[in-house]
Coordinates of C-alpha atoms in Angstrom, one line a residue:
M1 CA 0.0 0.0 0.0
E2 CA 1.3 3.5 -0.9
K3 CA 2.4 5.6 2.0
Q4 CA 0.4 8.7 2.9
K5 CA 2.3 11.8 1.9
F6 CA 3.0 14.7 4.3
Y7 CA 4.7 17.9 3.2
I8 CA 5.6 20.4 5.9
T9 CA 7.6 23.6 5.7
T10 CA 9.2 26.2 7.9
P11 CA 9.3 29.8 6.6
I12 CA 12.5 30.5 4.7
Y13 CA 14.5 32.7 7.1
Y14 CA 16.0 36.0 6.2
P15 CA 19.7 35.7 6.8
S16 CA 20.7 39.3 7.4
D17 CA 22.0 38.2 10.8
K18 CA 22.4 35.2 13.1
L19 CA 19.2 33.3 13.7
H20 CA 17.9 33.5 17.3
I21 CA 16.0 31.0 19.5
G22 CA 12.6 32.2 18.1
H23 CA 13.7 31.0 14.6
T24 CA 15.0 27.8 16.2
Y25 CA 11.7 27.1 17.9
C26 CA 9.9 27.3 14.6
T27 CA 12.3 24.8 13.0
V28 CA 12.3 22.5 15.9
A29 CA 8.5 22.5 16.0
T30 CA 8.3 21.7 12.3
D31 CA 11.0 19.0 12.8
A32 CA 8.9 17.4 15.6
M33 CA 5.9 17.2 13.3
A34 CA 8.0 15.8 10.5
R35 CA 9.5 13.2 12.8
Y36 CA 6.1 12.3 14.2
K37 CA 4.6 11.7 10.8
R38 CA 7.6 9.5 9.8
L39 CA 7.0 7.6 13.0
T40 CA 3.4 6.9 11.9
G41 CA 4.5 5.6 8.5
C42 CA 4.0 8.7 6.3
D43 CA 6.2 9.6 3.3
V44 CA 7.4 12.9 4.7
L45 CA 8.9 15.9 2.9
F46 CA 10.3 18.6 5.2
L47 CA 11.6 21.8 3.7
T48 CA 13.4 24.7 5.2
G49 CA 15.8 27.3 3.8
T50 CA 16.7 31.0 3.4
D51 CA 15.2 34.0 1.7
E52 CA 18.3 35.8 0.3
H53 CA 17.3 38.9 -1.7
G54 CA 16.3 42.4 -0.8
Q55 CA 17.6 45.8 0.1
K56 CA 18.5 44.9 3.7
I57 CA 20.9 42.2 2.5
E58 CA 22.4 44.5 0.0
D59 CA 23.0 47.2 2.6
K60 CA 24.4 44.7 5.2
A61 CA 26.8 43.2 2.6
K62 CA 28.0 46.7 1.6
A63 CA 28.6 47.6 5.2
A64 CA 30.6 44.4 5.7
G65 CA 32.7 45.1 2.5
K66 CA 31.4 42.0 0.8
T67 CA 29.2 41.1 -2.2
P68 CA 25.7 40.0 -1.2
K69 CA 26.5 36.4 -2.2
E70 CA 29.7 36.4 -0.2
F71 CA 27.9 37.8 2.8
L72 CA 25.1 35.2 2.6
D73 CA 27.4 32.2 2.0
N74 CA 29.1 33.0 5.3
I75 CA 25.9 33.3 7.3
V76 CA 24.2 30.3 5.7
E77 CA 27.1 27.8 5.1
G78 CA 30.0 29.3 7.1
P79 CA 31.2 28.2 10.5
Q80 CA 28.3 28.4 13.0
G81 CA 26.0 29.4 10.2
I82 CA 22.4 28.4 9.6
L83 CA 23.3 24.9 8.3
D84 CA 25.5 24.2 11.3
L85 CA 22.7 25.4 13.6
W86 CA 20.2 23.0 12.2
K87 CA 22.8 20.2 12.4
L88 CA 23.4 21.1 16.1
M89 CA 19.6 21.0 16.8
N90 CA 19.2 17.6 15.1
I91 CA 16.9 19.0 12.5
S92 CA 15.7 16.3 10.0
N93 CA 14.9 18.4 7.0
D94 CA 14.8 16.6 3.7
R95 CA 15.7 19.7 1.6
F96 CA 17.2 23.1 2.1
I97 CA 16.5 25.9 -0.4
R98 CA 18.3 29.1 -1.0
T99 CA 16.5 31.7 -3.1
T100 CA 19.8 32.3 -4.8
D101 CA 19.8 28.7 -6.2
D102 CA 19.8 28.7 -10.0
Y103 CA 16.7 26.6 -10.4
H104 CA 14.7 29.0 -8.2
V105 CA 15.9 32.1 -10.0
A106 CA 14.9 30.6 -13.4
A107 CA 11.5 29.5 -12.1
I108 CA 10.7 33.0 -10.6
Q109 CA 11.5 34.7 -13.9
K110 CA 9.0 32.4 -15.7
I111 CA 6.4 32.8 -13.0
F112 CA 6.7 36.6 -13.1
R113 CA 6.3 36.6 -16.9
K114 CA 3.4 34.2 -16.8
M115 CA 1.5 36.5 -14.3
Y116 CA 2.3 39.5 -16.5
D117 CA 1.2 37.8 -19.7
N118 CA -2.1 36.8 -17.9
G119 CA -2.8 40.4 -16.9
D120 CA -2.3 39.8 -13.2
I121 CA 0.8 42.0 -13.1
Y122 CA 0.9 45.6 -14.5
K123 CA 3.5 48.4 -14.6
G124 CA 2.9 51.5 -12.5
K125 CA 4.5 53.8 -10.0
Y126 CA 4.7 53.4 -6.2
V127 CA 4.2 56.4 -3.9
G128 CA 3.8 55.7 -0.2
K129 CA 5.6 54.5 2.9
Y130 CA 8.2 51.8 3.1
C131 CA 9.6 49.9 6.1
K132 CA 13.1 48.7 5.3
P133 CA 13.5 46.2 8.2
C134 CA 10.2 44.4 7.2
E135 CA 10.6 45.2 3.5
S136 CA 7.0 46.2 3.5
F137 CA 5.1 48.9 1.7
W138 CA 2.2 50.7 3.4
T139 CA -0.3 53.4 2.7
E140 CA -0.5 56.4 5.1
S141 CA -3.8 55.0 6.6
Q142 CA -2.2 51.7 7.4
L143 CA 0.5 53.1 9.6
K144 CA 0.2 53.1 13.4
D145 CA 1.4 56.4 14.9
G146 CA 3.4 57.0 11.7
C147 CA 5.2 53.7 12.1
C148 CA 5.1 50.2 10.5
P149 CA 2.2 48.3 11.9
D150 CA 4.2 45.0 11.9
C151 CA 7.4 46.1 13.7
G152 CA 6.6 49.5 15.1
R153 CA 9.7 51.1 13.5
P154 CA 9.6 54.4 11.4
C155 CA 8.8 54.2 7.7
V156 CA 10.3 56.4 5.0
D157 CA 8.7 58.0 2.0
A158 CA 9.2 55.9 -1.2
E159 CA 8.5 56.7 -4.8
E160 CA 9.7 54.5 -7.7
E161 CA 8.5 52.8 -10.9
A162 CA 7.3 49.3 -10.1
Y163 CA 5.2 46.4 -11.2
F164 CA 2.1 45.6 -9.2
F165 CA 0.0 42.5 -8.7
R166 CA -3.8 42.8 -8.9
M167 CA -4.6 41.5 -5.4
S168 CA -8.3 42.7 -5.5
K169 CA -9.0 40.4 -8.5
Y170 CA -8.8 37.3 -6.3
A171 CA -10.0 38.7 -2.9
D172 CA -13.6 37.4 -3.1
R173 CA -12.3 34.0 -4.2
L174 CA -9.8 33.9 -1.3
M175 CA -12.6 34.9 1.2
K176 CA -14.8 32.1 -0.1
H177 CA -11.9 29.6 0.3
I178 CA -11.3 30.6 3.9
E179 CA -15.0 30.3 4.7
E180 CA -15.3 26.9 3.1
H181 CA -12.0 25.6 4.7
P182 CA -12.0 26.7 8.4
E183 CA -8.8 24.7 8.9
F184 CA -6.9 26.7 6.3
I185 CA -5.7 29.4 8.8
Q186 CA -4.9 28.4 12.3
P187 CA -5.2 29.2 15.1
E188 CA -8.7 30.8 14.8
S189 CA -7.5 34.2 16.1
R190 CA -5.1 34.5 13.2
K191 CA -7.9 33.8 10.7
N192 CA -10.1 36.5 12.3
E193 CA -7.3 39.0 12.1
M194 CA -6.7 38.4 8.4
V195 CA -10.3 38.5 7.5
N196 CA -11.2 41.6 9.6
N197 CA -8.1 43.6 9.2
F198 CA -7.2 43.0 5.5
L199 CA -9.8 41.1 3.4
K200 CA -13.0 42.9 4.5
P201 CA -11.5 46.5 4.3
G202 CA -10.3 45.6 0.7
L203 CA -6.9 44.6 -0.6
Q204 CA -4.5 47.1 -2.1
D205 CA -2.6 46.0 -5.2
L206 CA 0.8 44.6 -4.2
C207 CA 4.2 46.0 -5.4
V208 CA 6.1 43.1 -6.9
S209 CA 9.2 44.7 -8.3
R210 CA 11.8 47.3 -7.2
T211 CA 14.2 49.6 -9.1
S212 CA 15.9 51.4 -6.1
F213 CA 18.3 48.5 -5.5
S214 CA 19.7 45.7 -7.5
W215 CA 20.1 42.6 -5.2
G216 CA 17.2 40.5 -6.4
I217 CA 16.1 38.3 -9.3
P218 CA 16.0 40.4 -12.5
V219 CA 12.8 40.8 -14.3
D220 CA 14.2 39.4 -17.6
F221 CA 12.0 41.4 -19.9
D222 CA 12.5 44.8 -18.2
P223 CA 16.1 45.6 -17.1
G224 CA 16.4 47.6 -14.0
H225 CA 13.6 45.9 -12.2
V226 CA 14.2 43.1 -9.7
V227 CA 11.4 40.8 -8.4
Y228 CA 10.3 42.1 -5.0
V229 CA 11.0 39.8 -2.0
W230 CA 7.6 38.3 -1.2
L231 CA 6.8 37.0 -4.7
D232 CA 10.4 35.7 -4.8
A233 CA 10.3 34.1 -1.3
L234 CA 6.9 32.6 -1.1
T235 CA 7.1 30.6 -4.3
N236 CA 10.1 28.6 -2.9
Y237 CA 7.5 26.1 -1.5
I238 CA 6.8 25.0 -5.1
T239 CA 10.0 25.9 -7.1
F240 CA 12.2 23.6 -5.0
C241 CA 10.2 20.4 -5.8
G242 CA 9.9 21.0 -9.5
Y243 CA 7.0 23.3 -10.2
D244 CA 7.1 24.6 -13.8
P245 CA 4.9 27.5 -15.0
D246 CA 4.5 25.9 -18.4
G247 CA 2.9 22.8 -16.7
N248 CA 5.9 20.4 -17.1
H249 CA 6.0 19.7 -13.4
D250 CA 8.5 17.3 -11.8
E251 CA 7.1 14.1 -10.4
H252 CA 8.2 15.4 -7.0
Y253 CA 5.8 18.4 -7.3
K254 CA 3.0 16.2 -8.5
K255 CA 3.4 13.9 -5.5
F256 CA 3.8 16.4 -2.7
W257 CA 1.9 19.6 -3.6
P258 CA -0.2 20.9 -2.1
A259 CA 1.7 21.3 1.2
D260 CA -0.1 19.9 4.3
V261 CA 1.2 22.6 6.6
H262 CA 3.2 25.8 6.4
L263 CA 4.4 26.4 10.0
I264 CA 5.4 30.1 10.4
G265 CA 5.6 32.9 12.9
K266 CA 2.5 34.9 13.5
D267 CA 4.3 38.0 12.3
I268 CA 4.3 36.8 8.7
I269 CA 0.8 35.3 8.6
R270 CA -0.5 38.0 6.3
F271 CA 2.0 37.1 3.6
H272 CA 1.3 33.4 3.8
T273 CA -2.5 33.6 4.0
I274 CA -3.3 36.4 1.7
Y275 CA -0.4 37.0 -0.8
W276 CA 0.6 33.3 -1.2
P277 CA -2.8 31.8 -1.8
I278 CA -3.6 34.6 -4.3
F279 CA -0.3 34.0 -6.2
L280 CA -1.3 30.3 -6.4
M281 CA -4.8 31.1 -7.6
A282 CA -3.2 33.3 -10.4
L283 CA -1.0 30.3 -11.4
G284 CA -3.9 27.9 -11.3
E285 CA -2.4 25.7 -8.6
P286 CA -4.0 24.2 -5.5
L287 CA -3.7 26.0 -2.2
P288 CA -1.8 24.6 0.8
K289 CA -4.1 22.7 3.2
Q290 CA -3.1 24.7 6.3
V291 CA -1.1 27.7 7.4
F292 CA -0.3 27.7 11.1
G293 CA 0.9 31.0 12.6
H294 CA 2.7 30.0 15.8
P295 CA 3.0 32.4 18.8
W296 CA 6.2 34.1 19.8
L297 CA 8.8 32.9 22.4
L298 CA 9.1 36.0 24.6
V299 CA 12.1 36.9 26.8
G300 CA 10.9 38.6 30.0
D301 CA 8.0 40.9 29.1
G302 CA 8.5 41.2 25.4
K303 CA 9.7 40.1 22.0
M304 CA 13.4 39.5 21.5
S305 CA 15.2 42.6 20.2
K306 CA 18.8 43.5 19.6
S307 CA 18.2 47.0 20.7
L308 CA 16.9 45.8 24.0
G309 CA 19.8 43.4 24.4
N310 CA 17.6 40.4 25.2
V311 CA 18.3 38.2 22.2
I312 CA 19.0 34.5 23.1
Y313 CA 20.7 32.1 20.7
A314 CA 20.1 28.3 20.6
D315 CA 23.8 27.4 20.4
D316 CA 24.5 29.2 23.7
L317 CA 21.6 27.3 25.4
V318 CA 22.8 24.0 24.0
R319 CA 26.3 24.6 25.5
L320 CA 24.7 25.0 28.9
F321 CA 21.9 22.4 28.8
G322 CA 22.3 20.1 25.9
V323 CA 20.3 19.8 22.7
D324 CA 17.5 17.5 23.9
A325 CA 16.8 19.7 26.9
V326 CA 16.6 22.8 24.7
R327 CA 14.3 21.1 22.2
Y328 CA 12.1 19.8 25.0
Y329 CA 11.9 23.2 26.7
V330 CA 10.9 25.3 23.6
L331 CA 8.4 22.7 22.5
H332 CA 6.8 22.3 25.9
E333 CA 6.7 25.9 26.8
M334 CA 5.0 27.2 23.6
P335 CA 1.2 26.8 23.9
F336 CA -1.0 26.4 20.8
A337 CA -2.0 30.0 20.5
N338 CA -0.4 32.0 23.3
D339 CA 3.1 33.4 23.5
G340 CA 5.6 31.3 25.5
V341 CA 8.3 32.6 27.8
L342 CA 12.0 31.8 27.9
S343 CA 14.4 32.4 30.7
Y344 CA 17.4 30.5 32.1
E345 CA 15.6 30.0 35.4
L346 CA 12.6 28.5 33.8
I347 CA 14.8 26.1 31.7
C348 CA 16.5 24.9 34.8
E349 CA 13.2 24.4 36.6
R350 CA 11.7 22.5 33.7
I351 CA 14.8 20.3 33.3
N352 CA 14.8 19.4 37.0
S353 CA 11.1 18.8 37.3
D354 CA 10.4 16.9 34.0
L355 CA 13.5 15.5 32.5
A356 CA 15.3 14.6 35.8
N357 CA 12.6 14.0 38.4
V358 CA 10.0 12.4 36.1
L359 CA 11.7 10.9 33.0
G360 CA 15.1 10.4 34.4
N361 CA 13.9 9.0 37.7
L362 CA 11.6 6.4 36.0
V363 CA 14.3 5.2 33.5
N364 CA 17.0 5.0 36.2
R365 CA 14.9 3.1 38.7
T366 CA 13.4 0.8 36.1
I367 CA 16.8 -0.1 34.5
A368 CA 18.5 -0.4 37.9
M369 CA 15.9 -2.8 39.3
T370 CA 15.8 -4.9 36.1
K371 CA 19.6 -5.3 36.3
K372 CA 19.5 -6.1 40.0
Y373 CA 16.6 -8.5 40.0
F374 CA 16.7 -10.1 36.5
G375 CA 20.3 -9.6 35.3
G376 CA 19.2 -7.0 32.8
I377 CA 16.9 -9.4 31.0
V378 CA 13.3 -8.3 30.3
P379 CA 11.2 -10.8 32.3
A380 CA 8.0 -12.5 31.1
P381 CA 4.7 -11.1 32.4
T382 CA 2.9 -14.0 34.0
A383 CA 1.2 -12.7 37.2
P384 CA -1.2 -9.8 36.4
E385 CA -3.2 -8.1 39.1
A386 CA -6.0 -5.5 39.0
L387 CA -3.5 -2.9 40.1
D388 CA -2.0 -3.0 36.7
D389 CA -5.2 -2.2 34.8
E390 CA -5.0 1.6 35.0
L391 CA -1.4 1.8 34.0
K392 CA -2.0 -0.5 31.0
A393 CA -5.0 1.5 29.9
V394 CA -3.1 4.8 30.0
A395 CA -0.1 3.2 28.1
L396 CA -2.2 1.5 25.4
G397 CA -4.3 4.7 24.9
L398 CA -1.2 6.9 24.6
P399 CA -0.5 6.6 20.9
A400 CA -4.0 7.7 20.0
A401 CA -3.9 10.5 22.5
V402 CA -0.7 11.8 21.0
E403 CA -2.0 11.5 17.5
K404 CA -5.0 13.5 18.3
K405 CA -2.9 16.4 19.6
M406 CA -0.3 16.3 16.9
D407 CA -2.8 16.2 14.1
T408 CA -4.0 19.6 15.3
L409 CA -0.5 20.9 16.0
H410 CA -1.0 21.0 19.7
V411 CA 2.7 19.9 20.2
A412 CA 3.0 21.0 23.8
D413 CA -0.2 19.1 24.7
A414 CA 1.1 15.9 23.0
I415 CA 4.3 16.1 25.2
D416 CA 2.0 16.4 28.2
E417 CA 0.2 13.2 27.3
V418 CA 3.5 11.3 27.3
F419 CA 4.5 12.8 30.6
A420 CA 1.2 11.8 32.1
L421 CA 2.1 8.2 31.5
L422 CA 5.7 8.7 32.9
R423 CA 4.2 10.2 36.1
R424 CA 1.7 7.4 36.3
S425 CA 4.6 4.9 35.9
N426 CA 6.5 6.5 38.8
K427 CA 3.3 6.2 40.9
Y428 CA 3.0 2.5 39.9
I429 CA 6.5 1.9 41.3
D430 CA 5.4 3.3 44.6
E431 CA 2.2 1.3 44.5
T432 CA 3.8 -2.1 43.7
M433 CA 7.1 -1.6 45.7
P434 CA 9.3 -4.0 43.7
W435 CA 12.0 -3.8 46.4
A436 CA 9.5 -5.4 48.9
L437 CA 8.5 -8.1 46.4
A438 CA 12.2 -8.9 45.8
K439 CA 12.7 -9.8 49.5
D440 CA 11.0 -13.2 48.8
M441 CA 11.6 -14.2 45.2
D442 CA 10.2 -17.7 45.8
A443 CA 6.8 -16.3 46.8
N444 CA 6.8 -13.0 44.7
G445 CA 9.2 -13.6 41.8
G446 CA 6.4 -14.0 39.3
R447 CA 4.6 -10.8 40.4
L448 CA 7.9 -8.9 40.5
A449 CA 8.6 -10.0 36.9
H450 CA 5.2 -8.8 35.8
V451 CA 5.7 -5.4 37.5
M452 CA 9.1 -4.9 35.9
Y453 CA 7.7 -6.0 32.5
N454 CA 5.0 -3.3 32.8
L455 CA 7.5 -0.6 33.8
L456 CA 9.8 -1.5 30.9
E457 CA 7.0 -1.6 28.4
T458 CA 5.6 1.8 29.5
T459 CA 9.1 3.2 29.4
R460 CA 9.6 1.8 25.9
I461 CA 6.3 3.3 24.7
C462 CA 7.2 6.7 26.1
G463 CA 10.6 6.5 24.7
V464 CA 9.3 5.9 21.2
L465 CA 6.7 8.7 21.4
L466 CA 9.3 11.2 22.7
T467 CA 11.6 10.7 19.7
P468 CA 9.9 13.4 17.6
F469 CA 10.5 15.9 20.4

């Protein structure tokens, strides 16, 4: 029987600087989903990568005395770069795309031309406000206190010749899709935000080319224009697996598209739930099944910011606590819809309470007693008692409980299900008191064997179900 396919993506990260723990959380969460789906027998495709064009990159490279590509190669592939970070965090991605890859550049040029030929893109002039850090254009009415509504930083006046995409042409169709597919934008609060703040007020046409800088994919039929970042970046999800604007798609694309989940930060939900589906509609391609805008990992009372000096990096945490502990913490402390909190004190507390006192305690006691009483051999279960029934019921129901949580991306809740069994197993040790049974092996040896078998089996089940995390 053919395996069920599952295609999941992170956003492609903007490598203007070192990635922080918030980026790492997103990739680890996506990795946990990919690992879990492989565990259930799915044929998984897990994509991550880097979004490498734009004015900010051009400016940063110039300041560093390098070409943009030299600057990027160091951040992405250099020592302690992004690829090294994902290796450190045991990320199991199947593919890594860079938007400077030749195949992506060629595909974007064909996509841009196709949209232009179909009348979805037209040439005009942009006059308005521009946020360089977010690479976003805004009208005066969209600003908040004169600043970018996404990041809160000042915007500058911008005026240049540009190509525009007719967003309004597809707005009603997108609204209908959202209404008919309530799972498309998750969590629910993100969907309400997109509908009420952007779709209902009416979509502005989107600037899709720039002439004020040169670091981008050239519009091949109009020298001087480069494709603007969001049309370039978002299409990575199809270009990497062989999408062809002429319809000659690679088998990889035919197999895996549409994506099952785009897992992204809530700050870029607008681009993935409005721009991206509309681009796909213009190309005549199916929409992704779900876009999940995860919450932020906060430090203290707010979002990480270099200006506040509160940025935390994953490799620093790994040096202190180890990779599995860091993975566990960020996955467990990030709720489904609300922001999580990160601090060194909380990490220590979580490691001690969960990984040491619950998981570590169970494994150490179980293995030590198996070695002591049965020479390290798993004993046969031949003497059940009613006391075992609750433990067995929790253990045998755990795979379905975890599946239910993971299928709705409640990753932290799935971990809680596993730890509920670990805690129940520790309680079972106290209830059965193997050390007391061992005092009279002739009378209690069979019962002791059954108790140890149950503990070993529940530990095994938990161990398997913790591997994604």
